[in-house]
PDB file of C-alpha atoms in Angstrom:
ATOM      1  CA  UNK P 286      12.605   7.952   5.349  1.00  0.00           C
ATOM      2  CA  UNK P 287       8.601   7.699   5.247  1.00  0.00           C
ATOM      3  CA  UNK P 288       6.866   4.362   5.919  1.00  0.00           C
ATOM      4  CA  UNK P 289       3.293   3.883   4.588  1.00  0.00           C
ATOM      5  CA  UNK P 290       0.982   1.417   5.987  1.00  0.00           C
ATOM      6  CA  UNK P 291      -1.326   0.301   4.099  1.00  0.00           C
ATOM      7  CA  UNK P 292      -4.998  -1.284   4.866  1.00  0.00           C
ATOM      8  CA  UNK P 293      -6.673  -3.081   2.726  1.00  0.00           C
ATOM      9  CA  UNK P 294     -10.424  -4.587   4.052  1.00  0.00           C
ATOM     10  CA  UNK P 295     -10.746  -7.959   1.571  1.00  0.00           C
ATOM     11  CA  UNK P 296     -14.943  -8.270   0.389  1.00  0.00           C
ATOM     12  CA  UNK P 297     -15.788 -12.005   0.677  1.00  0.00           C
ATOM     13  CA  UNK P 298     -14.573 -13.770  -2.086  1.00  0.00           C
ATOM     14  CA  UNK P 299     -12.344 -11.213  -3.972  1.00  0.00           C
ATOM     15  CA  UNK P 300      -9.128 -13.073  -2.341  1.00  0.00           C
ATOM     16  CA  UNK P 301      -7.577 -13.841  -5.524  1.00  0.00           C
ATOM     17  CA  UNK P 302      -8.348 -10.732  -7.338  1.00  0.00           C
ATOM     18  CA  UNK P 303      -7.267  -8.551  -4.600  1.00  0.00           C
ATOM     19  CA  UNK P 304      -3.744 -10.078  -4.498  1.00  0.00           C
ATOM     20  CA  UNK P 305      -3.160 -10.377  -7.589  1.00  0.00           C
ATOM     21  CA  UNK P 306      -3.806  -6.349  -7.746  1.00  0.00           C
ATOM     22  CA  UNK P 307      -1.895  -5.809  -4.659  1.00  0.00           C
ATOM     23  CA  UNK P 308       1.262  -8.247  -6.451  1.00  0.00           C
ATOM     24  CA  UNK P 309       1.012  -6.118  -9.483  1.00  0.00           C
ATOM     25  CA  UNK P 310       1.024  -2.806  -7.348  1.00  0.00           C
ATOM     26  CA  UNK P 311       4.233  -3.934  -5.458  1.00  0.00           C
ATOM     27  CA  UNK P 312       6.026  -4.902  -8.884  1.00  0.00           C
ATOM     28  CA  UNK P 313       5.314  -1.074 -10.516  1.00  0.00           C
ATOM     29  CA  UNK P 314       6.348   0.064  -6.994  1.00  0.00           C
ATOM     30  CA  UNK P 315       9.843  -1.593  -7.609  1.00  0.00           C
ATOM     31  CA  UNK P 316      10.525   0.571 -10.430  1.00  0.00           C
ATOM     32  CA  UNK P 317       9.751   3.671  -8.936  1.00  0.00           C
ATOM     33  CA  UNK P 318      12.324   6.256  -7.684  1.00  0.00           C
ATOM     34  CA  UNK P 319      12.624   6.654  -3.882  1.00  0.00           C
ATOM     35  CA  UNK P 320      10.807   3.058  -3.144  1.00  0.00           C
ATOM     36  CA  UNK P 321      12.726   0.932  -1.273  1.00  0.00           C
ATOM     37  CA  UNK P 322      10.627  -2.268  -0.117  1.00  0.00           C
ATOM     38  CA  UNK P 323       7.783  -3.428   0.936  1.00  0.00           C
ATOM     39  CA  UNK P 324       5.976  -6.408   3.054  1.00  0.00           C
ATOM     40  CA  UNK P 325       2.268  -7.401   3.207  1.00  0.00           C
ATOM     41  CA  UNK P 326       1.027  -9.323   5.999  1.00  0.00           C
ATOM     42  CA  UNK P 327      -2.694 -10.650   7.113  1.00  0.00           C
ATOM     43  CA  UNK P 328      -4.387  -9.989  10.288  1.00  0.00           C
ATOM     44  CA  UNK P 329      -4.672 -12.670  12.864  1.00  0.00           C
ATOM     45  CA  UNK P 330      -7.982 -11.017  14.287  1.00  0.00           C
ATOM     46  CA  UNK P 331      -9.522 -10.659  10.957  1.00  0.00           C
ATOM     47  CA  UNK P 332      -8.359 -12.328   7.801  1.00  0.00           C
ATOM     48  CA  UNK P 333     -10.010 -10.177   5.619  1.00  0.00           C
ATOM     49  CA  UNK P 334      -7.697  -7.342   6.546  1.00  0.00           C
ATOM     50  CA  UNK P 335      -4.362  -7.154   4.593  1.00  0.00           C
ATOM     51  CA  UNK P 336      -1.556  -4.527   6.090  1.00  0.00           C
ATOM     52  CA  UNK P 337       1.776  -4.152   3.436  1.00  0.00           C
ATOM     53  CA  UNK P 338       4.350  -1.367   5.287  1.00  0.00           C
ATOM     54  CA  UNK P 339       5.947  -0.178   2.230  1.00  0.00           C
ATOM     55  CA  UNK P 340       9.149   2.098   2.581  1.00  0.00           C
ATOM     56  CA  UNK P 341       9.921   5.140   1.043  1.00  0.00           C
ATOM     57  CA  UNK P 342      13.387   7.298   0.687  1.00  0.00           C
ATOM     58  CA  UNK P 343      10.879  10.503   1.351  1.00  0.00           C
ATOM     59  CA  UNK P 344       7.435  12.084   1.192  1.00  0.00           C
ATOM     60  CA  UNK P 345       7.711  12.995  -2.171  1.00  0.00           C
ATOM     61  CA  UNK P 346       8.661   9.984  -3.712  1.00  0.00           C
ATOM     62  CA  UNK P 347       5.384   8.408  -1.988  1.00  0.00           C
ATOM     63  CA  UNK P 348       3.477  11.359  -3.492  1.00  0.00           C
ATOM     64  CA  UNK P 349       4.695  10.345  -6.980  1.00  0.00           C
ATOM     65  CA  UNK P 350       4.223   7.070  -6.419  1.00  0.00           C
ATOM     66  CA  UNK P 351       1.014   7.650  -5.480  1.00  0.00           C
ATOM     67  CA  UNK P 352       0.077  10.019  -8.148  1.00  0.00           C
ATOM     68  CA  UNK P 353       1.782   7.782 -10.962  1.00  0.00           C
ATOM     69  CA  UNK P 354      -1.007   6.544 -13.493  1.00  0.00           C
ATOM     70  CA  UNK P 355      -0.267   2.745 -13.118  1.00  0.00           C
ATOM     71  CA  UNK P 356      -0.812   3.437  -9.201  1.00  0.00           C
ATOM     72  CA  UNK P 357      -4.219   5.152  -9.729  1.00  0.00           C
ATOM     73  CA  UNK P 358      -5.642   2.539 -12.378  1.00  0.00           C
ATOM     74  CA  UNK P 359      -4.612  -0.625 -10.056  1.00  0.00           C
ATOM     75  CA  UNK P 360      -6.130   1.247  -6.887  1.00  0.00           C
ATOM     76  CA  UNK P 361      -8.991   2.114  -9.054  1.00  0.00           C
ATOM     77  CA  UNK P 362      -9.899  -1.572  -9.817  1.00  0.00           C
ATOM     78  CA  UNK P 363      -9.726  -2.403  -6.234  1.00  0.00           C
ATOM     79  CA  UNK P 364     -11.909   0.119  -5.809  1.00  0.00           C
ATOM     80  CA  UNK P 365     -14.232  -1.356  -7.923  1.00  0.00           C
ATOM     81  CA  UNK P 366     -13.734  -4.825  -6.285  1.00  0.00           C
ATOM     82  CA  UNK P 367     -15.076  -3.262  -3.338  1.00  0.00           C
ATOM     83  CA  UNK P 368     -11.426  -2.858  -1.334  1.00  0.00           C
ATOM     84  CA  UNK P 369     -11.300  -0.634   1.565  1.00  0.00           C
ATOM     85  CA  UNK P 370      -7.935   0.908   1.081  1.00  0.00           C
ATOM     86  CA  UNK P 371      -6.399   3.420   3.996  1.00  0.00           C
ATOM     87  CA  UNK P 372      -3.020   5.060   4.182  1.00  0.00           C
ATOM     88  CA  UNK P 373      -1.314   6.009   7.205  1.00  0.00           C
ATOM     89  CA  UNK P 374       2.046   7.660   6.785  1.00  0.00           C
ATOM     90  CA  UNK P 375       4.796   7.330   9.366  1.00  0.00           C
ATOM     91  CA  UNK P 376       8.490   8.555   9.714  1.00  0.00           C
ATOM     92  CA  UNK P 377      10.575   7.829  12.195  1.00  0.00           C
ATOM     93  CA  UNK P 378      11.290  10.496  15.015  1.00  0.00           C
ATOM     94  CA  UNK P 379      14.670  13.460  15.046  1.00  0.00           C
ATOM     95  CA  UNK P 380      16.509  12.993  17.306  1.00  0.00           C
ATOM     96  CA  UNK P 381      18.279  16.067  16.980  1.00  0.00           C
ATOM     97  CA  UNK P 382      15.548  18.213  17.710  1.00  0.00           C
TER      98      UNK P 382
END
């Protein structure tokens, strides 16, 4: 299983917008193979950071996820909103190594 945390950095008044984006992004993510759910949160230090920890069956289905052109046209128009947007990618450890 991957998990992919997600930061988002909010500009000043694009609340709405933003959220709206990030709504539609977790709806197309429903649909896609390999997702499996998703939670967004805000940051206590700094409200205009948004975290979602989305959950993934593997790598791969992130990757298509990721690479699907609904994905790319809502990330591009927080792009244009002025969202920071970084990815960290996380699995959980083998213990059978």
């Amino acid at each position: 299983m991957l998990n992919v945390l997600i930061r988002r950095i909010i500009p000043h008044g694009k609340d709405g917008e933003v959220l709206d984006i990030i709504a539609e992004l977790r709806g197309k993510a429903a649909y896609a193979k390999g997702y499996l759910s998703s939670e967004i949160m805000s940051n206590v230090e700094n409200d205009r950071e948004y975290v979602s920890m989305t959950k993934w069956i593997n790598a791969a289905s992130w990757i298509a996820g990721e690479e699907s052109e609904s994905f790319r046209e809502l990330q591009k128009k927080l792009d244009i909103l002025g969202c920071e947007t970084k990815y960290e990618l996380f699995r959980y450890p083998s213990l059978c190594e």
